[in-house]
Amino acid sequence: GAGVSQSPSNKVTEKGKDVELRCDPISGHTALYWYRQRLGQGLEFLIYFQGNSAPDKSGLPSDRFSAERTGESVSTLTIQRTQQEDSAVYLCASSFDRGETQYFGPGTRLLVL
Amino acid sequence: GDSVTQMEGPVTLSEEAFLTINCTYTATGYPSLFWYVQYPGEGLQLLLKATKADDKGSNKGFEATYRKETTSFHLEKGSVQVSDSAVYFCALFGGWGNKLVFGAGTILRVKS
């Protein structure tokens, strides 16, 4: 079946602009996660959704970052007033339920100039 | 909090050499353990996993055994190929957590 998809695959933006990153999880997966991978570093957790609610937002680095999930499906990660340090690959993962194996999308590579 | 430590790379091997990438963890409760692989230009893929002590995960000739007594999950392969060149990430999902906790990743380069 179809895997996790993300769009856009690449995004170049100017400092101060807002960006929206989209994630389509595997159908039927109730849990959805966002991670960030900065160049040469490991993956950092951002936020976890169970259904449409986000019981764990502890990884969001600032109030410029927000995310929502609708219809227990698509999720959008929004970064307002982007900064150069936001440049990274943003990865989405989904799993059948919390604690089950997570399957990752290809990521969105964000470059803030 | 939970953490994962894996050996620093890059690791450079000749084809058919034996591979070990060390991974140790700190966690409360009984985590599940994973190895993910990221091939050049591709996304993160699950390589193998183990969910309880003494379990052995295996896939594509790679193996790792969940060792609770040494809090380790070392990745091994008996004979590497050039196509195994990638970045390997060890990770855990804690019993009480809501996220995968990743190690920093180990670059593997296999020369023909």
mmCIF file with all atom_site columns, C-alpha atoms in Angstrom:
data_model
loop_
_atom_site.group_PDB
_atom_site.id
_atom_site.type_symbol
_atom_site.label_atom_id
_atom_site.label_alt_id
_atom_site.label_comp_id
_atom_site.label_asym_id
_atom_site.label_entity_id
_atom_site.label_seq_id
_atom_site.pdbx_PDB_ins_code
_atom_site.Cartn_x
_atom_site.Cartn_y
_atom_site.Cartn_z
_atom_site.occupancy
_atom_site.B_iso_or_equiv
_atom_site.pdbx_formal_charge
_atom_site.auth_seq_id
_atom_site.auth_comp_id
_atom_site.auth_asym_id
_atom_site.auth_atom_id
_atom_site.pdbx_PDB_model_num
ATOM 1   C CA . GLY A 1 1   ? 0.000  0.000   0.000  1.00 0.00 ? 1   GLY A CA 1
ATOM 2   C CA . ALA A 1 2   ? 0.942  3.647   -0.135 1.00 0.00 ? 2   ALA A CA 1
ATOM 3   C CA . GLY A 1 3   ? 3.495  4.888   2.332  1.00 0.00 ? 3   GLY A CA 1
ATOM 4   C CA . VAL A 1 4   ? 3.732  8.187   4.147  1.00 0.00 ? 4   VAL A CA 1
ATOM 5   C CA . SER A 1 5   ? 3.899  11.114  1.748  1.00 0.00 ? 5   SER A CA 1
ATOM 6   C CA . GLN A 1 6   ? 5.037  14.665  2.367  1.00 0.00 ? 6   GLN A CA 1
ATOM 7   C CA . SER A 1 7   ? 4.874  17.860  0.385  1.00 0.00 ? 7   SER A CA 1
ATOM 8   C CA . PRO A 1 8   ? 6.615  19.854  -0.793 1.00 0.00 ? 8   PRO A CA 1
ATOM 9   C CA . SER A 1 9   ? 9.786  17.820  -1.101 1.00 0.00 ? 9   SER A CA 1
ATOM 10  C CA . ASN A 1 10  ? 11.857 21.014  -1.097 1.00 0.00 ? 10  ASN A CA 1
ATOM 11  C CA . LYS A 1 11  ? 11.032 24.516  0.064  1.00 0.00 ? 11  LYS A CA 1
ATOM 12  C CA . VAL A 1 12  ? 13.194 27.615  -0.156 1.00 0.00 ? 12  VAL A CA 1
ATOM 13  C CA . THR A 1 13  ? 11.896 30.677  1.657  1.00 0.00 ? 13  THR A CA 1
ATOM 14  C CA . GLU A 1 14  ? 13.074 34.037  2.863  1.00 0.00 ? 14  GLU A CA 1
ATOM 15  C CA . LYS A 1 15  ? 13.647 34.802  6.505  1.00 0.00 ? 15  LYS A CA 1
ATOM 16  C CA . GLY A 1 16  ? 10.450 36.087  8.103  1.00 0.00 ? 16  GLY A CA 1
ATOM 17  C CA . LYS A 1 17  ? 8.028  34.295  5.802  1.00 0.00 ? 17  LYS A CA 1
ATOM 18  C CA . ASP A 1 18  ? 5.567  31.627  6.957  1.00 0.00 ? 18  ASP A CA 1
ATOM 19  C CA . VAL A 1 19  ? 5.702  28.072  5.592  1.00 0.00 ? 19  VAL A CA 1
ATOM 20  C CA . GLU A 1 20  ? 3.323  25.117  5.692  1.00 0.00 ? 20  GLU A CA 1
ATOM 21  C CA . LEU A 1 21  ? 4.510  21.524  5.433  1.00 0.00 ? 21  LEU A CA 1
ATOM 22  C CA . ARG A 1 22  ? 2.073  18.716  4.729  1.00 0.00 ? 22  ARG A CA 1
ATOM 23  C CA . CYS A 1 23  ? 2.043  15.070  5.746  1.00 0.00 ? 23  CYS A CA 1
ATOM 24  C CA . ASP A 1 24  ? -0.269 12.292  4.505  1.00 0.00 ? 24  ASP A CA 1
ATOM 25  C CA . PRO A 1 25  ? 0.088  9.284   6.795  1.00 0.00 ? 25  PRO A CA 1
ATOM 26  C CA . ILE A 1 26  ? -0.558 5.663   5.953  1.00 0.00 ? 26  ILE A CA 1
ATOM 27  C CA . SER A 1 27  ? -4.293 5.047   5.845  1.00 0.00 ? 27  SER A CA 1
ATOM 28  C CA . GLY A 1 28  ? -5.612 3.715   9.145  1.00 0.00 ? 28  GLY A CA 1
ATOM 29  C CA . HIS A 1 29  ? -2.655 4.892   11.212 1.00 0.00 ? 29  HIS A CA 1
ATOM 30  C CA . THR A 1 30  ? -3.934 6.711   14.269 1.00 0.00 ? 30  THR A CA 1
ATOM 31  C CA . ALA A 1 31  ? -0.576 8.013   15.498 1.00 0.00 ? 31  ALA A CA 1
ATOM 32  C CA . LEU A 1 32  ? 1.375  10.681  13.630 1.00 0.00 ? 32  LEU A CA 1
ATOM 33  C CA . TYR A 1 33  ? 4.713  12.241  14.533 1.00 0.00 ? 33  TYR A CA 1
ATOM 34  C CA . TRP A 1 34  ? 6.828  15.148  13.295 1.00 0.00 ? 34  TRP A CA 1
ATOM 35  C CA . TYR A 1 35  ? 10.605 15.159  13.647 1.00 0.00 ? 35  TYR A CA 1
ATOM 36  C CA . ARG A 1 36  ? 13.343 17.532  12.514 1.00 0.00 ? 36  ARG A CA 1
ATOM 37  C CA . GLN A 1 37  ? 16.792 16.594  11.221 1.00 0.00 ? 37  GLN A CA 1
ATOM 38  C CA . ARG A 1 38  ? 19.295 19.418  11.060 1.00 0.00 ? 38  ARG A CA 1
ATOM 39  C CA . LEU A 1 39  ? 22.415 18.981  8.967  1.00 0.00 ? 39  LEU A CA 1
ATOM 40  C CA . GLY A 1 40  ? 24.850 16.542  10.564 1.00 0.00 ? 40  GLY A CA 1
ATOM 41  C CA . GLN A 1 41  ? 22.614 15.918  13.543 1.00 0.00 ? 41  GLN A CA 1
ATOM 42  C CA . GLY A 1 42  ? 20.211 13.264  14.721 1.00 0.00 ? 42  GLY A CA 1
ATOM 43  C CA . LEU A 1 43  ? 16.457 13.457  14.623 1.00 0.00 ? 43  LEU A CA 1
ATOM 44  C CA . GLU A 1 44  ? 14.628 15.698  17.082 1.00 0.00 ? 44  GLU A CA 1
ATOM 45  C CA . PHE A 1 45  ? 11.044 14.976  18.077 1.00 0.00 ? 45  PHE A CA 1
ATOM 46  C CA . LEU A 1 46  ? 8.626  17.858  17.536 1.00 0.00 ? 46  LEU A CA 1
ATOM 47  C CA . ILE A 1 47  ? 5.039  16.716  18.145 1.00 0.00 ? 47  ILE A CA 1
ATOM 48  C CA . TYR A 1 48  ? 2.853  13.606  18.441 1.00 0.00 ? 48  TYR A CA 1
ATOM 49  C CA . PHE A 1 49  ? -0.774 13.256  17.381 1.00 0.00 ? 49  PHE A CA 1
ATOM 50  C CA . GLN A 1 50  ? -3.156 10.546  18.484 1.00 0.00 ? 50  GLN A CA 1
ATOM 51  C CA . GLY A 1 51  ? -6.153 10.921  16.219 1.00 0.00 ? 51  GLY A CA 1
ATOM 52  C CA . ASN A 1 52  ? -6.729 14.643  15.840 1.00 0.00 ? 52  ASN A CA 1
ATOM 53  C CA . SER A 1 53  ? -5.404 15.654  19.243 1.00 0.00 ? 53  SER A CA 1
ATOM 54  C CA . ALA A 1 54  ? -1.793 16.363  20.205 1.00 0.00 ? 54  ALA A CA 1
ATOM 55  C CA . PRO A 1 55  ? -1.068 14.990  23.664 1.00 0.00 ? 55  PRO A CA 1
ATOM 56  C CA . ASP A 1 56  ? 2.644  15.705  23.348 1.00 0.00 ? 56  ASP A CA 1
ATOM 57  C CA . LYS A 1 57  ? 3.903  18.991  21.898 1.00 0.00 ? 57  LYS A CA 1
ATOM 58  C CA . SER A 1 58  ? 7.010  19.033  24.048 1.00 0.00 ? 58  SER A CA 1
ATOM 59  C CA . GLY A 1 59  ? 9.448  19.122  21.130 1.00 0.00 ? 59  GLY A CA 1
ATOM 60  C CA . LEU A 1 60  ? 8.152  22.259  19.411 1.00 0.00 ? 60  LEU A CA 1
ATOM 61  C CA . PRO A 1 61  ? 11.118 24.656  19.689 1.00 0.00 ? 61  PRO A CA 1
ATOM 62  C CA . SER A 1 62  ? 9.156  27.900  19.950 1.00 0.00 ? 62  SER A CA 1
ATOM 63  C CA . ASP A 1 63  ? 5.680  29.385  19.614 1.00 0.00 ? 63  ASP A CA 1
ATOM 64  C CA . ARG A 1 64  ? 6.458  30.055  15.948 1.00 0.00 ? 64  ARG A CA 1
ATOM 65  C CA . PHE A 1 65  ? 5.856  26.344  15.368 1.00 0.00 ? 65  PHE A CA 1
ATOM 66  C CA . SER A 1 66  ? 2.377  24.856  15.322 1.00 0.00 ? 66  SER A CA 1
ATOM 67  C CA . ALA A 1 67  ? 0.720  21.790  13.866 1.00 0.00 ? 67  ALA A CA 1
ATOM 68  C CA . GLU A 1 68  ? -2.737 20.426  13.325 1.00 0.00 ? 68  GLU A CA 1
ATOM 69  C CA . ARG A 1 69  ? -4.271 17.210  12.131 1.00 0.00 ? 69  ARG A CA 1
ATOM 70  C CA . THR A 1 70  ? -7.714 16.845  10.623 1.00 0.00 ? 70  THR A CA 1
ATOM 71  C CA . GLY A 1 71  ? -9.913 13.869  9.848  1.00 0.00 ? 71  GLY A CA 1
ATOM 72  C CA . GLU A 1 72  ? -7.438 11.594  11.589 1.00 0.00 ? 72  GLU A CA 1
ATOM 73  C CA . SER A 1 73  ? -5.431 11.887  8.408  1.00 0.00 ? 73  SER A CA 1
ATOM 74  C CA . VAL A 1 74  ? -3.536 14.827  6.963  1.00 0.00 ? 74  VAL A CA 1
ATOM 75  C CA . SER A 1 75  ? -1.317 16.913  9.204  1.00 0.00 ? 75  SER A CA 1
ATOM 76  C CA . THR A 1 76  ? 0.141  20.356  8.589  1.00 0.00 ? 76  THR A CA 1
ATOM 77  C CA . LEU A 1 77  ? 3.195  21.773  10.341 1.00 0.00 ? 77  LEU A CA 1
ATOM 78  C CA . THR A 1 78  ? 3.330  25.562  10.185 1.00 0.00 ? 78  THR A CA 1
ATOM 79  C CA . ILE A 1 79  ? 6.391  27.657  10.895 1.00 0.00 ? 79  ILE A CA 1
ATOM 80  C CA . GLN A 1 80  ? 5.727  31.391  11.237 1.00 0.00 ? 80  GLN A CA 1
ATOM 81  C CA . ARG A 1 81  ? 8.329  34.116  10.731 1.00 0.00 ? 81  ARG A CA 1
ATOM 82  C CA . THR A 1 82  ? 10.960 31.593  9.653  1.00 0.00 ? 82  THR A CA 1
ATOM 83  C CA . GLN A 1 83  ? 14.538 31.968  10.842 1.00 0.00 ? 83  GLN A CA 1
ATOM 84  C CA . GLN A 1 84  ? 17.723 30.603  9.318  1.00 0.00 ? 84  GLN A CA 1
ATOM 85  C CA . GLU A 1 85  ? 18.071 28.115  12.168 1.00 0.00 ? 85  GLU A CA 1
ATOM 86  C CA . ASP A 1 86  ? 14.789 26.539  11.022 1.00 0.00 ? 86  ASP A CA 1
ATOM 87  C CA . SER A 1 87  ? 16.607 25.163  7.971  1.00 0.00 ? 87  SER A CA 1
ATOM 88  C CA . ALA A 1 88  ? 16.395 21.379  8.238  1.00 0.00 ? 88  ALA A CA 1
ATOM 89  C CA . VAL A 1 89  ? 14.682 18.286  6.869  1.00 0.00 ? 89  VAL A CA 1
ATOM 90  C CA . TYR A 1 90  ? 11.252 17.897  8.445  1.00 0.00 ? 90  TYR A CA 1
ATOM 91  C CA . LEU A 1 91  ? 10.167 14.279  8.681  1.00 0.00 ? 91  LEU A CA 1
ATOM 92  C CA . CYS A 1 92  ? 6.715  12.902  9.298  1.00 0.00 ? 92  CYS A CA 1
ATOM 93  C CA . ALA A 1 93  ? 6.062  9.375   10.548 1.00 0.00 ? 93  ALA A CA 1
ATOM 94  C CA . SER A 1 94  ? 2.926  7.393   11.253 1.00 0.00 ? 94  SER A CA 1
ATOM 95  C CA . SER A 1 95  ? 2.140  4.214   13.133 1.00 0.00 ? 95  SER A CA 1
ATOM 96  C CA . PHE A 1 96  ? -0.927 2.034   13.585 1.00 0.00 ? 96  PHE A CA 1
ATOM 97  C CA . ASP A 1 97  ? -1.076 3.090   17.218 1.00 0.00 ? 97  ASP A CA 1
ATOM 98  C CA . ARG A 1 98  ? 1.190  4.661   19.814 1.00 0.00 ? 98  ARG A CA 1
ATOM 99  C CA . GLY A 1 99  ? 4.187  2.414   20.438 1.00 0.00 ? 99  GLY A CA 1
ATOM 100 C CA . GLU A 1 100 ? 3.879  0.525   17.167 1.00 0.00 ? 100 GLU A CA 1
ATOM 101 C CA . THR A 1 101 ? 6.545  0.723   14.476 1.00 0.00 ? 101 THR A CA 1
ATOM 102 C CA . GLN A 1 102 ? 6.807  4.170   12.907 1.00 0.00 ? 102 GLN A CA 1
ATOM 103 C CA . TYR A 1 103 ? 7.057  4.522   9.136  1.00 0.00 ? 103 TYR A CA 1
ATOM 104 C CA . PHE A 1 104 ? 8.670  7.659   7.791  1.00 0.00 ? 104 PHE A CA 1
ATOM 105 C CA . GLY A 1 105 ? 7.936  9.856   4.828  1.00 0.00 ? 105 GLY A CA 1
ATOM 106 C CA . PRO A 1 106 ? 10.650 11.166  2.490  1.00 0.00 ? 106 PRO A CA 1
ATOM 107 C CA . GLY A 1 107 ? 10.808 14.501  4.297  1.00 0.00 ? 107 GLY A CA 1
ATOM 108 C CA . THR A 1 108 ? 10.575 18.154  3.322  1.00 0.00 ? 108 THR A CA 1
ATOM 109 C CA . ARG A 1 109 ? 13.914 19.909  2.984  1.00 0.00 ? 109 ARG A CA 1
ATOM 110 C CA . LEU A 1 110 ? 13.453 23.498  4.165  1.00 0.00 ? 110 LEU A CA 1
ATOM 111 C CA . LEU A 1 111 ? 16.024 26.185  3.427  1.00 0.00 ? 111 LEU A CA 1
ATOM 112 C CA . VAL A 1 112 ? 15.562 29.630  4.949  1.00 0.00 ? 112 VAL A CA 1
ATOM 113 C CA . LEU A 1 113 ? 17.660 32.312  3.254  1.00 0.00 ? 113 LEU A CA 1
ATOM 114 C CA . GLY B 2 1   ? 15.340 11.289  30.198 1.00 0.00 ? 1   GLY B CA 1
ATOM 115 C CA . ASP B 2 2   ? 15.720 8.496   27.682 1.00 0.00 ? 2   ASP B CA 1
ATOM 116 C CA . SER B 2 3   ? 18.816 8.589   25.500 1.00 0.00 ? 3   SER B CA 1
ATOM 117 C CA . VAL B 2 4   ? 20.681 6.586   22.854 1.00 0.00 ? 4   VAL B CA 1
ATOM 118 C CA . THR B 2 5   ? 24.426 6.594   22.269 1.00 0.00 ? 5   THR B CA 1
ATOM 119 C CA . GLN B 2 6   ? 25.932 5.063   19.160 1.00 0.00 ? 6   GLN B CA 1
ATOM 120 C CA . MET B 2 7   ? 29.464 4.861   17.912 1.00 0.00 ? 7   MET B CA 1
ATOM 121 C CA . GLU B 2 8   ? 30.726 7.812   15.967 1.00 0.00 ? 8   GLU B CA 1
ATOM 122 C CA . GLY B 2 9   ? 31.572 7.411   12.352 1.00 0.00 ? 9   GLY B CA 1
ATOM 123 C CA . PRO B 2 10  ? 32.335 7.361   9.652  1.00 0.00 ? 10  PRO B CA 1
ATOM 124 C CA . VAL B 2 11  ? 33.023 3.652   9.611  1.00 0.00 ? 11  VAL B CA 1
ATOM 125 C CA . THR B 2 12  ? 34.907 2.610   6.485  1.00 0.00 ? 12  THR B CA 1
ATOM 126 C CA . LEU B 2 13  ? 35.094 -1.070  5.550  1.00 0.00 ? 13  LEU B CA 1
ATOM 127 C CA . SER B 2 14  ? 36.093 -3.160  2.585  1.00 0.00 ? 14  SER B CA 1
ATOM 128 C CA . GLU B 2 15  ? 33.466 -5.298  0.889  1.00 0.00 ? 15  GLU B CA 1
ATOM 129 C CA . GLU B 2 16  ? 32.835 -8.618  2.692  1.00 0.00 ? 16  GLU B CA 1
ATOM 130 C CA . ALA B 2 17  ? 34.189 -7.302  5.993  1.00 0.00 ? 17  ALA B CA 1
ATOM 131 C CA . PHE B 2 18  ? 32.375 -7.857  9.288  1.00 0.00 ? 18  PHE B CA 1
ATOM 132 C CA . LEU B 2 19  ? 30.366 -4.916  10.589 1.00 0.00 ? 19  LEU B CA 1
ATOM 133 C CA . THR B 2 20  ? 29.559 -3.909  14.141 1.00 0.00 ? 20  THR B CA 1
ATOM 134 C CA . ILE B 2 21  ? 27.945 -0.598  15.049 1.00 0.00 ? 21  ILE B CA 1
ATOM 135 C CA . ASN B 2 22  ? 27.622 -0.181  18.802 1.00 0.00 ? 22  ASN B CA 1
ATOM 136 C CA . CYS B 2 23  ? 24.475 1.219   20.395 1.00 0.00 ? 23  CYS B CA 1
ATOM 137 C CA . THR B 2 24  ? 23.696 1.634   24.089 1.00 0.00 ? 24  THR B CA 1
ATOM 138 C CA . TYR B 2 25  ? 20.664 3.195   25.668 1.00 0.00 ? 25  TYR B CA 1
ATOM 139 C CA . THR B 2 26  ? 19.296 4.674   28.862 1.00 0.00 ? 26  THR B CA 1
ATOM 140 C CA . ALA B 2 27  ? 15.582 4.366   29.473 1.00 0.00 ? 27  ALA B CA 1
ATOM 141 C CA . THR B 2 28  ? 13.007 3.955   32.189 1.00 0.00 ? 28  THR B CA 1
ATOM 142 C CA . GLY B 2 29  ? 10.725 1.006   31.832 1.00 0.00 ? 29  GLY B CA 1
ATOM 143 C CA . TYR B 2 30  ? 11.068 -1.455  28.993 1.00 0.00 ? 30  TYR B CA 1
ATOM 144 C CA . PRO B 2 31  ? 11.648 0.265   25.669 1.00 0.00 ? 31  PRO B CA 1
ATOM 145 C CA . SER B 2 32  ? 11.371 -1.157  22.179 1.00 0.00 ? 32  SER B CA 1
ATOM 146 C CA . LEU B 2 33  ? 14.598 -0.838  20.191 1.00 0.00 ? 33  LEU B CA 1
ATOM 147 C CA . PHE B 2 34  ? 15.059 -0.099  16.511 1.00 0.00 ? 34  PHE B CA 1
ATOM 148 C CA . TRP B 2 35  ? 17.654 0.317   13.801 1.00 0.00 ? 35  TRP B CA 1
ATOM 149 C CA . TYR B 2 36  ? 16.718 2.650   10.958 1.00 0.00 ? 36  TYR B CA 1
ATOM 150 C CA . VAL B 2 37  ? 18.775 3.172   7.799  1.00 0.00 ? 37  VAL B CA 1
ATOM 151 C CA . GLN B 2 38  ? 18.985 6.174   5.505  1.00 0.00 ? 38  GLN B CA 1
ATOM 152 C CA . TYR B 2 39  ? 20.458 5.435   2.079  1.00 0.00 ? 39  TYR B CA 1
ATOM 153 C CA . PRO B 2 40  ? 21.911 8.354   0.089  1.00 0.00 ? 40  PRO B CA 1
ATOM 154 C CA . GLY B 2 41  ? 19.127 10.572  -1.219 1.00 0.00 ? 41  GLY B CA 1
ATOM 155 C CA . GLU B 2 42  ? 16.393 8.460   0.359  1.00 0.00 ? 42  GLU B CA 1
ATOM 156 C CA . GLY B 2 43  ? 14.143 8.589   3.404  1.00 0.00 ? 43  GLY B CA 1
ATOM 157 C CA . LEU B 2 44  ? 14.491 6.803   6.710  1.00 0.00 ? 44  LEU B CA 1
ATOM 158 C CA . GLN B 2 45  ? 13.633 3.095   6.541  1.00 0.00 ? 45  GLN B CA 1
ATOM 159 C CA . LEU B 2 46  ? 13.112 0.605   9.334  1.00 0.00 ? 46  LEU B CA 1
ATOM 160 C CA . LEU B 2 47  ? 15.882 -1.994  9.206  1.00 0.00 ? 47  LEU B CA 1
ATOM 161 C CA . LEU B 2 48  ? 15.006 -4.159  12.205 1.00 0.00 ? 48  LEU B CA 1
ATOM 162 C CA . LYS B 2 49  ? 13.503 -4.028  15.668 1.00 0.00 ? 49  LYS B CA 1
ATOM 163 C CA . ALA B 2 50  ? 13.228 -5.876  18.983 1.00 0.00 ? 50  ALA B CA 1
ATOM 164 C CA . THR B 2 51  ? 10.548 -5.329  21.576 1.00 0.00 ? 51  THR B CA 1
ATOM 165 C CA . LYS B 2 52  ? 11.768 -7.239  24.615 1.00 0.00 ? 52  LYS B CA 1
ATOM 166 C CA . ALA B 2 53  ? 14.925 -8.487  26.266 1.00 0.00 ? 53  ALA B CA 1
ATOM 167 C CA . ASP B 2 54  ? 16.852 -11.224 24.425 1.00 0.00 ? 54  ASP B CA 1
ATOM 168 C CA . ASP B 2 55  ? 14.831 -10.701 21.247 1.00 0.00 ? 55  ASP B CA 1
ATOM 169 C CA . LYS B 2 56  ? 16.914 -10.708 18.061 1.00 0.00 ? 56  LYS B CA 1
ATOM 170 C CA . GLY B 2 57  ? 15.856 -8.518  15.180 1.00 0.00 ? 57  GLY B CA 1
ATOM 171 C CA . SER B 2 58  ? 17.122 -9.413  11.721 1.00 0.00 ? 58  SER B CA 1
ATOM 172 C CA . ASN B 2 59  ? 16.721 -8.209  8.143  1.00 0.00 ? 59  ASN B CA 1
ATOM 173 C CA . LYS B 2 60  ? 18.829 -8.171  4.963  1.00 0.00 ? 60  LYS B CA 1
ATOM 174 C CA . GLY B 2 61  ? 21.657 -10.019 6.734  1.00 0.00 ? 61  GLY B CA 1
ATOM 175 C CA . PHE B 2 62  ? 21.772 -7.510  9.587  1.00 0.00 ? 62  PHE B CA 1
ATOM 176 C CA . GLU B 2 63  ? 21.133 -8.617  13.179 1.00 0.00 ? 63  GLU B CA 1
ATOM 177 C CA . ALA B 2 64  ? 20.845 -6.981  16.582 1.00 0.00 ? 64  ALA B CA 1
ATOM 178 C CA . THR B 2 65  ? 20.052 -8.524  19.967 1.00 0.00 ? 65  THR B CA 1
ATOM 179 C CA . TYR B 2 66  ? 18.262 -6.655  22.773 1.00 0.00 ? 66  TYR B CA 1
ATOM 180 C CA . ARG B 2 67  ? 20.601 -6.991  25.778 1.00 0.00 ? 67  ARG B CA 1
ATOM 181 C CA . LYS B 2 68  ? 18.921 -5.662  28.908 1.00 0.00 ? 68  LYS B CA 1
ATOM 182 C CA . GLU B 2 69  ? 21.851 -6.491  31.174 1.00 0.00 ? 69  GLU B CA 1
ATOM 183 C CA . THR B 2 70  ? 24.230 -4.311  29.157 1.00 0.00 ? 70  THR B CA 1
ATOM 184 C CA . THR B 2 71  ? 21.527 -1.919  27.836 1.00 0.00 ? 71  THR B CA 1
ATOM 185 C CA . SER B 2 72  ? 22.815 -2.496  24.328 1.00 0.00 ? 72  SER B CA 1
ATOM 186 C CA . PHE B 2 73  ? 21.487 -3.184  20.829 1.00 0.00 ? 73  PHE B CA 1
ATOM 187 C CA . HIS B 2 74  ? 24.571 -3.522  18.636 1.00 0.00 ? 74  HIS B CA 1
ATOM 188 C CA . LEU B 2 75  ? 24.080 -3.891  14.886 1.00 0.00 ? 75  LEU B CA 1
ATOM 189 C CA . GLU B 2 76  ? 26.067 -6.629  13.105 1.00 0.00 ? 76  GLU B CA 1
ATOM 190 C CA . LYS B 2 77  ? 26.460 -7.994  9.609  1.00 0.00 ? 77  LYS B CA 1
ATOM 191 C CA . GLY B 2 78  ? 28.776 -10.772 8.620  1.00 0.00 ? 78  GLY B CA 1
ATOM 192 C CA . SER B 2 79  ? 29.701 -9.552  5.145  1.00 0.00 ? 79  SER B CA 1
ATOM 193 C CA . VAL B 2 80  ? 28.963 -5.995  4.049  1.00 0.00 ? 80  VAL B CA 1
ATOM 194 C CA . GLN B 2 81  ? 28.384 -4.887  0.480  1.00 0.00 ? 81  GLN B CA 1
ATOM 195 C CA . VAL B 2 82  ? 28.931 -1.560  -1.237 1.00 0.00 ? 82  VAL B CA 1
ATOM 196 C CA . SER B 2 83  ? 25.151 -1.181  -1.340 1.00 0.00 ? 83  SER B CA 1
ATOM 197 C CA . ASP B 2 84  ? 25.083 -1.128  2.488  1.00 0.00 ? 84  ASP B CA 1
ATOM 198 C CA . SER B 2 85  ? 26.732 2.303   2.462  1.00 0.00 ? 85  SER B CA 1
ATOM 199 C CA . ALA B 2 86  ? 24.284 4.506   4.344  1.00 0.00 ? 86  ALA B CA 1
ATOM 200 C CA . VAL B 2 87  ? 23.645 6.252   7.649  1.00 0.00 ? 87  VAL B CA 1
ATOM 201 C CA . TYR B 2 88  ? 22.433 3.952   10.424 1.00 0.00 ? 88  TYR B CA 1
ATOM 202 C CA . PHE B 2 89  ? 20.369 5.231   13.347 1.00 0.00 ? 89  PHE B CA 1
ATOM 203 C CA . CYS B 2 90  ? 19.715 3.377   16.584 1.00 0.00 ? 90  CYS B CA 1
ATOM 204 C CA . ALA B 2 91  ? 16.493 4.412   18.325 1.00 0.00 ? 91  ALA B CA 1
ATOM 205 C CA . LEU B 2 92  ? 14.248 3.534   21.220 1.00 0.00 ? 92  LEU B CA 1
ATOM 206 C CA . PHE B 2 93  ? 10.569 4.002   22.004 1.00 0.00 ? 93  PHE B CA 1
ATOM 207 C CA . GLY B 2 94  ? 10.218 4.207   25.755 1.00 0.00 ? 94  GLY B CA 1
ATOM 208 C CA . GLY B 2 95  ? 7.476  2.487   27.672 1.00 0.00 ? 95  GLY B CA 1
ATOM 209 C CA . TRP B 2 96  ? 6.145  5.791   28.980 1.00 0.00 ? 96  TRP B CA 1
ATOM 210 C CA . GLY B 2 97  ? 7.132  8.082   26.131 1.00 0.00 ? 97  GLY B CA 1
ATOM 211 C CA . ASN B 2 98  ? 5.436  9.323   23.030 1.00 0.00 ? 98  ASN B CA 1
ATOM 212 C CA . LYS B 2 99  ? 8.348  9.488   20.634 1.00 0.00 ? 99  LYS B CA 1
ATOM 213 C CA . LEU B 2 100 ? 11.318 7.717   19.132 1.00 0.00 ? 100 LEU B CA 1
ATOM 214 C CA . VAL B 2 101 ? 14.596 8.818   20.694 1.00 0.00 ? 101 VAL B CA 1
ATOM 215 C CA . PHE B 2 102 ? 17.423 8.584   18.169 1.00 0.00 ? 102 PHE B CA 1
ATOM 216 C CA . GLY B 2 103 ? 21.159 8.270   18.375 1.00 0.00 ? 103 GLY B CA 1
ATOM 217 C CA . ALA B 2 104 ? 23.256 10.688  16.345 1.00 0.00 ? 104 ALA B CA 1
ATOM 218 C CA . GLY B 2 105 ? 23.661 8.249   13.446 1.00 0.00 ? 105 GLY B CA 1
ATOM 219 C CA . THR B 2 106 ? 26.686 6.384   12.109 1.00 0.00 ? 106 THR B CA 1
ATOM 220 C CA . ILE B 2 107 ? 27.888 6.805   8.546  1.00 0.00 ? 107 ILE B CA 1
ATOM 221 C CA . LEU B 2 108 ? 28.988 3.515   6.962  1.00 0.00 ? 108 LEU B CA 1
ATOM 222 C CA . ARG B 2 109 ? 31.124 3.542   3.834  1.00 0.00 ? 109 ARG B CA 1
ATOM 223 C CA . VAL B 2 110 ? 31.885 0.262   2.117  1.00 0.00 ? 110 VAL B CA 1
ATOM 224 C CA . LYS B 2 111 ? 34.638 0.195   -0.501 1.00 0.00 ? 111 LYS B CA 1
ATOM 225 C CA . SER B 2 112 ? 34.887 -2.342  -3.289 1.00 0.00 ? 112 SER B CA 1
#
